[in-house]
Amino acid sequence: MAEHQEQTTPNDVNESAEPARPTQEMVENNKRTGKKMLAFIAFMFLVAAASIPLYRIVCVAIDPGGSSWQNGETDSYEGVTVDKSRKVKVRFAAEVNRQLPWRFEPTEYSVTVHPGEKRLTKFVSENLDGARAIKGQAVYDINPPEAGQYFKKIECFCFTEQTLEPGEQVDMPLYFWFDPDMPDHIKEITLAYTFFNADTSRKRAGETAAITPGK
């Protein structure tokens, strides 16, 4: 009688086979990937921590004409000729950084002006924290960036830090005009203001500056 031979199935082979062990190369690749991820997370933390100071550094490097890396001083409205032959539509946008518990919005979302024409508009800010006064600082972006050099301000809440008492609501004026020398092809402009928590941004910027390589 022929000797019975036990047949093996693919499942039997898989169950008895020893699991593959990671090679040294795989281990090193995993380590490098982990280090890159940690470096990326640290970088993003520093970006968030810098807030206003970093925002201004980036703005002046990329677009010094169209962003308020430095909000400047008032402009003198003297000898300005209003160009009534054309109009410019100006849109307003308002945002609040998540670390600032404020409500902030424009009282009107767009206006139409002649180049050289003075225009007063207002934004409304409210401190939603009912327990403490909070200091905020606004920065702005202007689009198209080319219009930035023609944007003139007689009065603006962005010039100084603003302090709101608990639950306080205030109107913040923006009194502006655009230089009549602005190119004719600029017909629509967007002014976007963002409020940051001034105290938190200053503190985090100091902590970021104190970090040195190797620590």
N, CA and C of each residue as an Amber inpcrd file, in Angstrom:
protein
   645
   0.8490000  -1.1960000   0.0000000   0.0000000   0.0000000   0.0000000
   0.8840000   1.2440000   0.0000000   0.5070000   2.1720000  -0.8530000
   1.3340000   3.3820000  -0.9100000   1.1560000   4.1970000   0.3540000
   2.2890000   4.7230000   0.8010000   2.2640000   5.5160000   2.0420000
   1.4930000   6.8090000   1.7980000   0.5620000   7.0850000   2.7250000
  -0.2510000   8.2990000   2.6000000   0.6110000   9.5390000   2.8140000
   0.5540000  10.4790000   1.8520000   1.3180000  11.7220000   1.9610000
   0.3790000  12.8620000   2.3120000   0.6690000  13.5200000   3.3730000
  -0.1660000  14.6400000   3.8200000   0.0870000  15.8540000   2.9410000
  -0.9820000  16.4040000   2.4350000  -0.8590000  17.5760000   1.5800000
  -0.9940000  18.8470000   2.4150000  -0.2360000  19.8010000   2.0070000
  -0.3060000  21.1030000   2.7050000  -1.0540000  22.0890000   1.8480000
  -1.7420000  22.9530000   2.4980000  -2.5090000  23.9960000   1.7950000
  -1.7950000  25.3280000   1.9590000  -2.1330000  26.3300000   1.1190000
  -1.5110000  27.6610000   1.2610000  -1.7100000  28.2480000   2.6450000
  -2.8870000  27.9550000   3.2680000  -3.1410000  28.5060000   4.6100000
  -2.1680000  27.9280000   5.6220000  -1.8770000  26.5820000   5.4720000
  -0.9340000  25.9530000   6.3910000   0.4320000  26.5940000   6.2820000
   0.8300000  26.9230000   5.0500000   2.1460000  27.5230000   4.8490000
   2.1930000  28.9050000   5.4770000   1.1200000  29.6820000   5.3110000
   1.0960000  31.0390000   5.8700000   1.1310000  31.0280000   7.3790000
   0.4280000  30.0510000   7.9940000   0.3830000  30.0100000   9.4510000
   1.7120000  29.6120000  10.0480000   2.4510000  28.7560000   9.3380000
   3.7110000  28.2780000   9.8970000   4.8800000  29.1820000   9.5760000
   4.7000000  30.0500000   8.5490000   5.8210000  30.9040000   8.1520000
   6.1010000  31.9560000   9.2180000   7.3550000  32.2670000   9.4400000
   7.7520000  33.2660000  10.4390000   7.5340000  34.6590000   9.8750000
   6.9080000  35.5590000  10.6310000   6.6600000  36.9160000  10.1350000
   7.9550000  37.5950000   9.7080000   7.8340000  38.3470000   8.6170000
   9.0190000  39.0500000   8.1160000   9.4310000  40.1340000   9.0990000
  10.7020000  40.2280000   9.3340000  11.2240000  41.2360000  10.2620000
  11.6530000  42.4710000   9.4790000  11.4020000  43.6440000  10.0480000
  11.8050000  44.8710000   9.3470000  13.3110000  44.9350000   9.1910000
  13.7250000  45.3640000   8.0260000  15.1500000  45.4920000   7.7590000
  15.6800000  46.7620000   8.4010000  16.9920000  46.8510000   8.4870000
  17.6330000  48.0280000   9.0640000  17.2940000  49.2760000   8.2510000
  17.1820000  49.0700000   6.9240000  16.8650000  50.1950000   6.0550000
  15.4600000  50.7290000   6.3440000  14.5100000  49.8180000   6.5880000
  13.1500000  50.2370000   6.9040000  13.1070000  50.9920000   8.2220000
  13.8520000  50.5280000   9.1920000  13.9040000  51.1910000  10.4950000
  14.4450000  52.6100000  10.3580000  15.5170000  52.7670000   9.5630000
  16.1120000  54.0820000   9.3810000  15.1570000  55.0250000   8.6450000
  14.4420000  54.4690000   7.6490000  13.4790000  55.2920000   6.9090000
  12.3640000  55.7870000   7.8220000  11.9060000  54.9100000   8.7100000
  10.8500000  55.2990000   9.6530000  11.3270000  56.3790000  10.6050000
  12.5870000  56.2700000  11.0260000  13.1470000  57.2840000  11.9280000
  13.2160000  58.6400000  11.2350000  13.6780000  58.6200000   9.9750000
  13.7880000  59.8810000   9.2410000  12.4120000  60.5130000   9.0160000
  11.4380000  59.6810000   8.6990000  10.0820000  60.1930000   8.5050000
   9.5390000  60.8080000   9.7900000   9.7990000  60.1450000  10.9210000
   9.3400000  60.6620000  12.2050000   9.9690000  62.0060000  12.5380000
  11.2600000  62.1440000  12.2410000  11.9420000  63.4120000  12.5180000
  11.3800000  64.5370000  11.6540000  11.0820000  64.2290000  10.3910000
  10.5300000  65.2380000   9.5020000   9.1580000  65.7050000   9.9880000
   8.3500000  64.7550000  10.4640000   7.0380000  65.1160000  10.9580000
   7.1250000  65.9950000  12.2030000   8.0560000  65.6710000  13.0980000
   8.2350000  66.4830000  14.3030000   8.7130000  67.8850000  13.9480000
   9.6140000  67.9640000  12.9640000  10.1170000  69.2750000  12.5520000
   9.0010000  70.1160000  11.9370000   8.1370000  69.4700000  11.1560000
   7.0270000  70.1840000  10.5370000   6.0560000  70.6960000  11.5920000
   5.7420000  69.8560000  12.5810000   4.8260000  70.2600000  13.6520000
   5.4080000  71.4370000  14.4420000   6.7150000  71.3780000  14.7280000
   7.3580000  72.4660000  15.4600000   7.3250000  73.7590000  14.6660000
   7.5520000  73.6460000  13.3430000   7.5230000  74.8310000  12.4940000
   6.1380000  75.4740000  12.4920000   5.0850000  74.6560000  12.3680000
   3.7350000  75.1820000  12.3500000   3.3760000  75.8360000  13.6830000
   3.8940000  75.2880000  14.7810000   3.6440000  75.8840000  16.0970000
   4.2740000  77.2740000  16.1730000   5.4950000  77.4040000  15.6680000
   6.1720000  78.6950000  15.7050000   5.4620000  79.7050000  14.8190000
   4.9530000  79.2550000  13.6640000   4.2190000  80.1500000  12.7870000
   2.9790000  80.6960000  13.4910000   2.2470000  79.8020000  14.1470000
   1.0360000  80.2350000  14.8610000   1.3820000  81.1380000  16.0330000
   2.4970000  80.8680000  16.6910000   2.8550000  81.6280000  17.8870000
   3.2650000  83.0560000  17.5690000   3.8650000  83.2610000  16.4020000
   4.3950000  84.5830000  16.0770000   3.2890000  85.5870000  15.7830000
   2.1560000  85.1470000  15.2380000   0.9920000  85.9780000  14.9450000
   1.3600000  87.2760000  14.2470000   1.1170000  88.4150000  14.8940000
   1.2920000  89.7070000  14.2430000   2.7250000  89.9510000  13.7850000
   3.7510000  89.7530000  14.6330000   5.1110000  90.0410000  14.1660000
   5.4800000  89.2530000  12.9210000   5.1830000  87.9630000  12.8990000
   5.5220000  87.1530000  11.7420000   4.6990000  87.5860000  10.5370000
   3.4510000  87.9050000  10.7570000   2.5770000  88.3710000   9.6850000
   3.1890000  89.5920000   9.0180000   3.6980000  90.5150000   9.7980000
   4.2630000  91.7370000   9.2470000   5.5700000  91.4660000   8.5080000
   6.3840000  90.5440000   9.0390000   7.6390000  90.2040000   8.3750000
   7.3710000  89.6150000   7.0010000   6.4200000  88.6970000   6.9430000
   6.0730000  88.0640000   5.6710000   5.5050000  89.0880000   4.7010000
   4.6430000  89.9680000   5.1960000   4.0230000  90.9570000   4.3280000
   5.0450000  91.8970000   3.6970000   5.9800000  92.3890000   4.4800000
   6.9430000  93.3260000   3.9350000   7.8920000  92.6390000   2.9600000
   8.1600000  91.3450000   3.1820000   9.0490000  90.6200000   2.2830000
   8.3700000  90.3100000   0.9570000   7.0810000  89.9730000   1.0240000
   6.3630000  89.5360000  -0.1700000   5.6730000  90.7010000  -0.8740000
   5.0680000  91.5910000  -0.0980000   4.2080000  92.6000000  -0.6980000
   4.1740000  93.8640000   0.1560000   5.2590000  94.6480000   0.1700000
   5.3040000  95.8240000   1.0380000   4.2790000  96.8930000   0.6790000
   3.7770000  96.8920000  -0.5530000   2.8290000  97.9220000  -0.9450000
   1.4060000  97.5780000  -0.6010000   1.0640000  96.2980000  -0.5510000
  -0.3220000  95.9220000  -0.4080000  -0.7150000  95.3780000   0.9340000
   0.1740000  95.3320000   1.8990000  -0.1570000  94.7730000   3.2040000
   0.3440000  95.6820000   4.3080000  -0.3680000  95.6450000   5.4240000
  -0.0390000  96.5750000   6.5020000   0.9730000  95.9810000   7.4610000
   2.1500000  95.6450000   6.9610000   3.1890000  95.1670000   7.8770000
   3.5090000  96.2590000   8.8800000   3.3010000  97.5040000   8.4700000
   3.4160000  98.6360000   9.3890000   2.2600000  99.5650000   9.0320000
   1.3160000  99.7550000   9.9500000   0.0850000 100.4450000   9.5920000
   0.2610000 101.9400000   9.3530000   1.4040000 102.4990000   9.7100000
   1.7210000 103.8540000   9.3180000   1.0670000 104.9380000  10.1380000
   1.0540000 106.1260000   9.5550000   0.5130000 107.3010000  10.2030000
  -0.5360000 107.9380000   9.2920000  -1.1680000 108.9970000   9.8020000
  -2.2010000 109.6590000   9.0080000  -1.5840000 110.3620000   7.7980000
  -2.3720000 110.4530000   6.7430000  -1.9590000 111.1660000   5.5350000
  -2.6690000 112.5100000   5.4930000  -1.9690000 113.5220000   5.0570000
  -2.5240000 114.8710000   5.0070000  -3.3400000 115.0410000   3.7200000
  -4.5770000 115.4590000   3.8880000  -5.4540000 115.6610000   2.7370000
  -5.4080000 117.1330000   2.3350000  -4.4080000 117.4790000   1.5600000
  -4.2320000 118.8600000   1.1240000  -3.9110000 118.8840000  -0.3640000
  -4.5670000 119.7680000  -1.0780000  -4.3130000 119.9170000  -2.4980000
  -4.6980000 118.7070000  -3.3240000  -5.6400000 117.9130000  -2.8350000
  -6.0720000 116.7070000  -3.5470000  -7.2190000 117.0580000  -4.4930000
  -7.0720000 116.6260000  -5.7300000  -8.1170000 116.8630000  -6.7310000
  -8.9310000 115.5940000  -6.9280000 -10.2370000 115.7160000  -6.8040000
 -11.1180000 114.5670000  -6.9740000 -11.3340000 114.3020000  -8.4670000
 -11.0810000 113.0770000  -8.8790000 -11.2670000 112.6830000 -10.2720000
 -12.6900000 112.1440000 -10.4370000 -13.6230000 113.0170000 -10.8370000
 -15.0200000 112.6270000 -10.9610000 -15.3260000 111.9020000 -12.2730000
 -14.3080000 111.7200000 -13.0830000 -14.5260000 111.0490000 -14.3600000
 -14.5740000 109.5340000 -14.2180000 -14.2150000 109.0150000 -13.0610000
 -14.2390000 107.5630000 -12.8600000 -14.5860000 107.2320000 -11.4160000
 -14.9980000 105.9830000 -11.2120000 -15.3690000 105.5070000  -9.8870000
 -14.6420000 104.1980000  -9.5750000 -14.4760000 103.9700000  -8.2720000
 -13.8370000 102.7440000  -7.7970000 -14.7430000 102.1090000  -6.7420000
 -14.9930000 100.8270000  -6.8800000 -15.7920000 100.1100000  -5.8850000
 -14.8590000  99.5340000  -4.8330000 -15.1370000  99.8400000  -3.5710000
 -14.2940000  99.3760000  -2.4600000 -15.1160000  98.4230000  -1.5880000
 -14.6110000  97.2100000  -1.4270000 -15.2700000  96.2230000  -0.5750000
 -14.5270000  96.1300000   0.7500000 -15.2770000  95.8490000   1.8230000
 -14.6780000  95.7240000   3.1470000 -14.9090000  94.3130000   3.6870000
 -13.8690000  93.7730000   4.3020000 -13.9610000  92.4520000   4.9330000
 -13.3450000  92.5480000   6.3160000 -13.8640000  91.7600000   7.2450000
 -13.3830000  91.7990000   8.6290000 -13.2540000  90.3840000   9.1690000
 -12.1260000  90.1240000   9.8290000 -11.8860000  88.8230000  10.4500000
 -11.2960000  89.0320000  11.8370000 -11.4340000  88.0070000  12.6800000
 -10.8750000  88.0420000  14.0310000 -10.0600000  86.7770000  14.2440000
  -8.8260000  86.9370000  14.7060000  -8.0110000  85.7860000  15.0390000
  -8.6830000  84.9860000  16.1510000  -8.5380000  83.6710000  16.1140000
  -9.2630000  82.8080000  17.0560000  -8.8640000  83.0400000  18.5070000
  -7.7320000  83.6780000  18.7580000  -7.3020000  83.9370000  20.1360000
  -7.8900000  85.2360000  20.6930000  -8.6980000  85.9030000  19.8870000
  -9.3090000  87.1530000  20.3250000 -10.8310000  86.9840000  20.3640000
 -11.4330000  86.9670000  21.5570000 -12.8830000  86.7550000  21.6730000
 -13.6740000  88.0360000  21.3890000 -13.5520000  88.5200000  20.1710000
 -14.2610000  89.7300000  19.7630000 -15.2020000  89.4350000  18.6000000
 -16.2080000  90.2710000  18.4750000 -16.9900000  90.3570000  17.2490000
 -16.5030000  91.5900000  16.5020000 -16.2730000  91.4420000  15.2050000
 -15.7000000  92.5370000  14.4260000 -16.2760000  92.4690000  13.0140000
 -16.9290000  93.5310000  12.5790000 -17.5410000  93.5170000  11.2540000
 -17.7340000  94.9340000  10.7380000 -17.7760000  95.1070000   9.4160000
 -18.0050000  96.4440000   8.8480000 -19.4730000  96.8360000   8.9580000
 -19.7550000  98.1320000   9.0240000 -21.1330000  98.6010000   9.0350000
 -21.6900000  98.6710000   7.6190000 -20.8250000  98.6800000   6.6290000
 -21.2220000  98.6010000   5.2330000 -20.1710000  97.7670000   4.5050000
 -20.6190000  96.9210000   3.6050000 -19.7230000  95.9590000   2.9800000
 -19.0930000  96.4480000   1.6850000 -19.6020000  97.5270000   1.1190000
 -18.9770000  98.0980000  -0.0700000 -19.4320000  99.5350000  -0.2420000
 -18.5610000 100.3430000  -0.8560000 -18.8810000 101.7280000  -1.1930000
 -18.2850000 102.0210000  -2.5600000 -18.7830000 103.0730000  -3.1950000
 -18.2390000 103.5140000  -4.4800000 -17.7400000 104.9420000  -4.3130000
 -16.4880000 105.1780000  -4.7000000 -15.8730000 106.4890000  -4.5140000
 -15.1590000 106.9210000  -5.7890000 -14.9680000 108.2370000  -5.9090000
 -14.1000000 108.7790000  -6.9470000 -12.6700000 108.8000000  -6.4070000
 -11.6570000 108.5470000  -7.2140000 -10.2760000 108.7250000  -6.7450000
 -10.0850000 110.1620000  -6.2580000  -9.5100000 110.2960000  -5.0790000
  -9.3190000 111.6080000  -4.4760000 -10.4440000 112.0170000  -3.5480000
 -11.5600000 111.3040000  -3.5620000 -12.7070000 111.6260000  -2.7170000
 -12.5430000 111.0290000  -1.3270000 -12.7400000 111.8390000  -0.2960000
 -12.6850000 111.3500000   1.0820000 -13.9470000 110.5440000   1.3910000
 -13.7320000 109.4730000   2.1630000 -14.8860000 108.6330000   2.5130000
 -14.7270000 108.1200000   3.9340000 -15.7760000 108.2830000   4.7330000
 -15.7860000 107.7890000   6.1060000 -16.6620000 106.5410000   6.1900000
 -16.1130000 105.4810000   6.7440000 -16.8790000 104.2780000   7.0240000
 -16.5210000 103.8050000   8.4140000 -17.2730000 102.8510000   8.9360000
 -17.0230000 102.3910000  10.3050000 -17.0930000 100.8720000  10.3910000
 -16.3290000 100.3530000  11.3320000 -16.3910000  98.9480000  11.7040000
 -16.8860000  98.8780000  13.1430000 -17.5590000  97.7950000  13.4770000
 -18.0610000  97.5980000  14.8420000 -17.2650000  96.4800000  15.5020000
 -16.7690000  96.7610000  16.7090000 -16.0450000  95.7560000  17.4890000
 -16.7270000  95.5850000  18.8390000 -16.7680000  94.3480000  19.2910000
 -17.3790000  94.0510000  20.5880000 -16.5640000  92.9920000  21.3110000
 -16.2440000  93.2740000  22.5700000 -15.5300000  92.3150000  23.4090000
 -16.5470000  91.3200000  23.9750000 -16.4920000  90.0850000  23.5160000
 -17.4470000  89.0730000  23.9370000 -17.1020000  88.4460000  25.2840000
 -15.9260000  88.7840000  25.8050000 -15.5300000  88.2970000  27.1200000
 -16.1440000  89.2180000  28.1750000 -16.9830000  88.6790000  29.0150000
 -17.6570000  89.5050000  30.0210000 -16.8910000  89.6920000  31.3030000
 -15.6500000  89.1820000  31.3600000 -14.9110000  89.2280000  32.6170000
 -13.6490000  90.0900000  32.5720000 -13.1120000  90.3580000  31.4000000
 -11.8330000  91.0790000  31.3740000 -11.7180000  91.9700000  30.1470000
 -10.9290000  93.0350000  30.3200000 -10.6190000  93.9220000  29.2040000
  -9.5700000  93.2350000  28.3240000  -9.6790000  93.4330000  27.0250000
  -8.7590000  92.7880000  26.0930000  -8.2650000  93.8190000  25.0900000
  -6.9680000  93.7350000  24.7890000  -6.3360000  94.6640000  23.8620000
  -6.1570000  93.9790000  22.5070000  -6.6060000  94.6340000  21.4460000
  -6.4890000  94.0830000  20.1000000  -5.7020000  95.0010000  19.1890000
  -5.1470000  94.4250000  18.1400000  -4.4060000  95.1930000  17.1380000
  -4.8480000  94.7140000  15.7600000  -5.1920000  95.6500000  14.8910000
  -5.6710000  95.3010000  13.5560000  -4.5800000  95.4950000  12.5140000
  -4.5640000  94.6090000  11.5520000  -3.7210000  94.7510000  10.3630000
  -4.6410000  94.5710000   9.1560000  -4.1740000  95.0200000   8.0000000
  -5.0360000  94.9160000   6.8270000  -4.2630000  94.4170000   5.6170000
  -5.0190000  93.8590000   4.6740000  -4.5170000  93.5040000   3.3580000
  -5.3660000  94.2390000   2.3310000  -4.7600000  94.5670000   1.2160000
  -5.4850000  95.2470000   0.1620000  -5.2770000  94.5040000  -1.1430000
  -6.3420000  94.3320000  -1.8800000  -6.2770000  93.6190000  -3.1440000
  -7.0370000  94.4150000  -4.2200000  -6.4040000  94.6700000  -5.3680000
  -5.0850000  94.1840000  -5.7820000  -3.9620000  94.9010000  -5.0300000
  -2.8480000  94.2170000  -4.8190000  -1.7400000  94.8100000  -4.0720000
  -1.2430000  96.1230000  -4.6680000  -1.3900000  96.2760000  -5.9650000
  -0.9420000  97.4930000  -6.6380000  -1.6170000  98.7350000  -6.0780000
  -2.8280000  98.5640000  -5.5580000  -3.5730000  99.7090000  -5.0380000
  -3.0490000 100.1760000  -3.6900000  -2.2170000  99.3680000  -3.0450000
  -1.7470000  99.6920000  -1.7030000  -1.0300000 101.0200000  -1.6110000
  -0.2260000 101.3510000  -2.5960000   0.5510000 102.5930000  -2.5260000
  -0.3220000 103.8340000  -2.7370000  -1.5440000 103.6460000  -3.2000000
  -2.4510000 104.7750000  -3.4270000  -3.4990000 104.8970000  -2.3240000
  -3.4820000 103.9940000  -1.3780000  -4.4390000 103.9840000  -0.2770000
  -3.9830000 104.9600000   0.8010000  -4.7800000 105.9750000   1.0730000
  -4.4290000 107.0190000   2.0310000  -5.4450000 107.0250000   3.1760000
  -4.9430000 107.2960000   4.3830000  -5.8060000 107.2390000   5.5700000
  -5.7050000 108.5290000   6.3790000  -6.8500000 109.1430000   6.6190000
  -6.9110000 110.3100000   7.4940000  -7.0580000 109.8510000   8.9380000
  -7.8400000 108.7990000   9.1320000  -8.0500000 108.2130000  10.4610000
  -8.2960000 106.7190000  10.2870000  -7.7000000 105.9210000  11.1700000
  -7.8980000 104.4790000  11.0880000  -7.6490000 103.8340000  12.4430000
  -8.5210000 102.9200000  12.8240000  -8.3560000 102.1790000  14.0780000
  -7.1200000 101.2910000  14.0550000  -6.5660000 101.0700000  12.8620000
  -5.3890000 100.2020000  12.7410000  -4.1050000 100.8870000  13.1740000
  -4.1400000 102.2100000  13.4070000  -2.9280000 102.9230000  13.7940000
  -2.4290000 102.5230000  15.1790000  -3.3420000 102.2270000  16.0680000
  -2.9650000 101.9540000  17.4590000  -3.6750000 100.7090000  17.9820000
  -3.1920000 100.1930000  19.0880000  -3.8600000  99.0800000  19.7590000
  -5.1830000  99.5810000  20.3460000  -6.1800000  98.7210000  20.3130000
  -7.4990000  99.0710000  20.8060000  -7.8360000  98.2030000  22.0250000
  -8.2740000  98.8430000  23.1020000  -8.6490000  98.1180000  24.3120000
 -10.1560000  98.2120000  24.5330000 -10.7960000  97.0590000  24.6460000
 -12.2310000  97.0130000  24.9120000 -12.4760000  96.4180000  26.2980000
 -13.3080000  97.0760000  27.0650000 -13.6730000  96.5870000  28.3870000
 -14.6170000  95.3790000  28.2390000 -14.8230000  94.6320000  29.3170000
 -15.7160000  93.4660000  29.2300000 -17.0900000  93.8160000  28.6670000
 -17.4770000  93.1560000  27.5900000 -18.7790000  93.3920000  26.9820000
 -18.9170000  94.6960000  26.2220000 -17.8490000  95.4870000  26.1300000
 -17.9380000  96.7930000  25.4780000 -18.0420000  96.6630000  23.9570000
 -18.8510000  97.5270000  23.3590000 -19.0010000  97.5960000  21.9070000
 -18.6930000  99.0130000  21.4510000 -17.8640000  99.1570000  20.4140000
 -17.4820000 100.4830000  19.9370000 -17.4870000 100.5180000  18.4140000
 -17.6880000 101.7320000  17.8780000 -17.5330000 101.9750000  16.4500000
 -16.0980000 102.3970000  16.1850000 -15.4900000 101.8110000  15.1830000
 -14.1090000 102.1280000  14.8400000 -14.0750000 102.7300000  13.4400000
 -13.7390000 104.0170000  13.3360000 -13.8080000 104.7050000  12.0410000
 -12.6040000 104.4280000  11.1400000 -12.8880000 104.4390000   9.8530000
 -11.8580000 104.4180000   8.8140000 -12.1910000 105.5500000   7.8570000
 -11.3260000 106.5690000   7.8430000 -11.5230000 107.7470000   6.9980000
 -10.4140000 107.7210000   5.9610000 -10.7560000 107.5330000   4.7060000
  -9.7270000 107.2310000   3.7070000 -10.0360000 107.8820000   2.3600000
  -9.0460000 107.8040000   1.4730000  -9.2460000 108.1230000   0.0630000
  -8.1570000 107.4180000  -0.7430000  -8.3460000 107.4180000  -2.0450000
  -7.3420000 106.8410000  -2.9400000  -6.7690000 107.9380000  -3.8140000
  -5.4600000 107.9250000  -3.9100000  -4.7570000 108.9340000  -4.6900000
  -5.2960000 108.9450000  -6.1260000  -5.6360000 110.1380000  -6.6520000
  -6.1580000 110.2160000  -8.0290000  -5.1590000 109.7480000  -9.0870000
  -3.8980000 109.5910000  -8.7130000  -2.9060000 109.0690000  -9.6560000
  -2.9940000 107.5480000  -9.8080000  -3.9080000 106.9210000  -9.0990000
  -4.0590000 105.4720000  -9.1980000  -4.4230000 105.0990000 -10.6390000
  -3.7990000 104.0540000 -11.1980000  -4.0500000 103.6610000 -12.5860000
  -5.5350000 103.4280000 -12.8770000  -5.9270000 103.7470000 -14.1040000
  -7.3290000 103.6400000 -14.5020000  -7.8500000 102.2150000 -14.4880000
  -6.9670000 101.2310000 -14.6770000  -7.4470000  99.8540000 -14.7670000
  -7.8730000  99.2820000 -13.4030000  -7.5390000  99.9810000 -12.3200000
  -7.9810000  99.5310000 -10.9900000  -9.3810000 100.0730000 -10.7470000
 -10.3610000  99.2040000 -10.8260000 -11.7520000  99.6150000 -10.6970000
 -12.4410000  99.0200000  -9.4680000 -11.8590000  97.9650000  -8.9070000
 -12.4150000  97.3320000  -7.7130000 -11.2840000  97.0200000  -6.7380000
 -11.5300000  97.3130000  -5.4560000 -10.5150000  97.1360000  -4.4150000
 -11.1630000  96.4680000  -3.2050000 -10.4390000  95.5590000  -2.5950000
 -10.9070000  94.9230000  -1.3700000  -9.9700000  95.2690000  -0.2220000
 -10.5430000  95.7980000   0.8530000  -9.7900000  96.0760000   2.0790000
 -10.2210000  95.0520000   3.1280000  -9.2940000  94.2290000   3.5630000
  -9.6000000  93.1720000   4.5340000  -8.8180000  93.4260000   5.8190000
  -9.5430000  93.6510000   6.9010000  -8.9210000  93.9060000   8.2050000
  -9.0360000  92.6700000   9.0920000  -7.9650000  92.3900000   9.8260000
  -7.9470000  91.2750000  10.7710000  -7.4760000  91.7770000  12.1270000
  -8.2250000  91.4610000  13.1780000  -7.8440000  91.8360000  14.5420000
  -7.1680000  90.6560000  15.2350000  -6.0450000  90.9390000  15.8940000
  -5.3080000  89.9550000  16.6820000  -5.3460000  90.3540000  18.1510000
  -5.1420000  89.3750000  19.0180000  -4.9810000  89.6470000  20.4450000
  -3.5790000  90.2110000  20.6440000  -3.4780000  91.4950000  20.9610000
  -2.1810000  92.1660000  21.0450000  -1.3050000  91.5900000  22.1490000
  -1.8640000  91.3370000  23.3130000  -1.0730000  90.8280000  24.4310000
  -0.5600000  89.4210000  24.1650000  -1.4240000  88.5420000  23.6590000
  -1.0270000  87.1700000  23.3870000   0.0260000  87.1170000  22.2920000
  -0.1410000  87.9170000  21.2510000   0.8100000  87.9150000  20.1480000
   2.1770000  88.4050000  20.5990000   2.1770000  89.4480000  21.4450000
   3.4470000  89.9860000  21.9280000   4.1670000  88.9600000  22.8020000
   3.4160000  88.2880000  23.6660000   4.0090000  87.2900000  24.5530000
   4.5930000  86.1260000  23.7670000   3.8260000  85.6270000  22.7970000
   4.2970000  84.4800000  22.0320000   5.4670000  84.8420000  21.1360000
   5.4650000  86.0650000  20.6270000   6.5870000  86.5000000  19.8120000
   7.8650000  86.5260000  20.6430000   7.7550000  86.9520000  21.9100000
   8.9160000  86.9590000  22.7840000   9.4040000  85.5750000  23.0960000
   8.4750000  84.6480000  23.3020000   8.8550000  83.2700000  23.5690000
   9.5110000  82.6330000  22.3590000   9.0160000  82.9680000  21.1690000
   9.5920000  82.4170000  19.9400000  11.0080000  82.9340000  19.7360000
  11.2170000  84.2290000  20.0170000  12.5400000  84.8240000  19.8400000
  13.5490000  84.2250000  20.7980000  13.0660000  83.7310000  21.9390000
  13.9700000  83.1820000  22.9440000  14.4380000  81.7690000  22.6080000
  13.7860000  81.1170000  21.6480000  14.1610000  79.7610000  21.2730000
  15.4220000  79.7910000  20.4280000  16.4210000  79.0300000  20.8150000
  17.6790000  78.9670000  20.0720000  17.9250000  77.5540000  19.6070000
  18.6760000  77.3570000  18.5010000  18.9530000  76.0220000  17.9990000
  19.6160000  75.1370000  19.0560000  19.2220000  73.8740000  19.1060000
  19.8280000  72.9320000  20.0410000  19.0860000  72.8210000  21.3390000
  18.0270000  73.6720000  21.5370000  17.2700000  73.6260000  22.7810000
  15.9100000  73.0270000  22.5310000
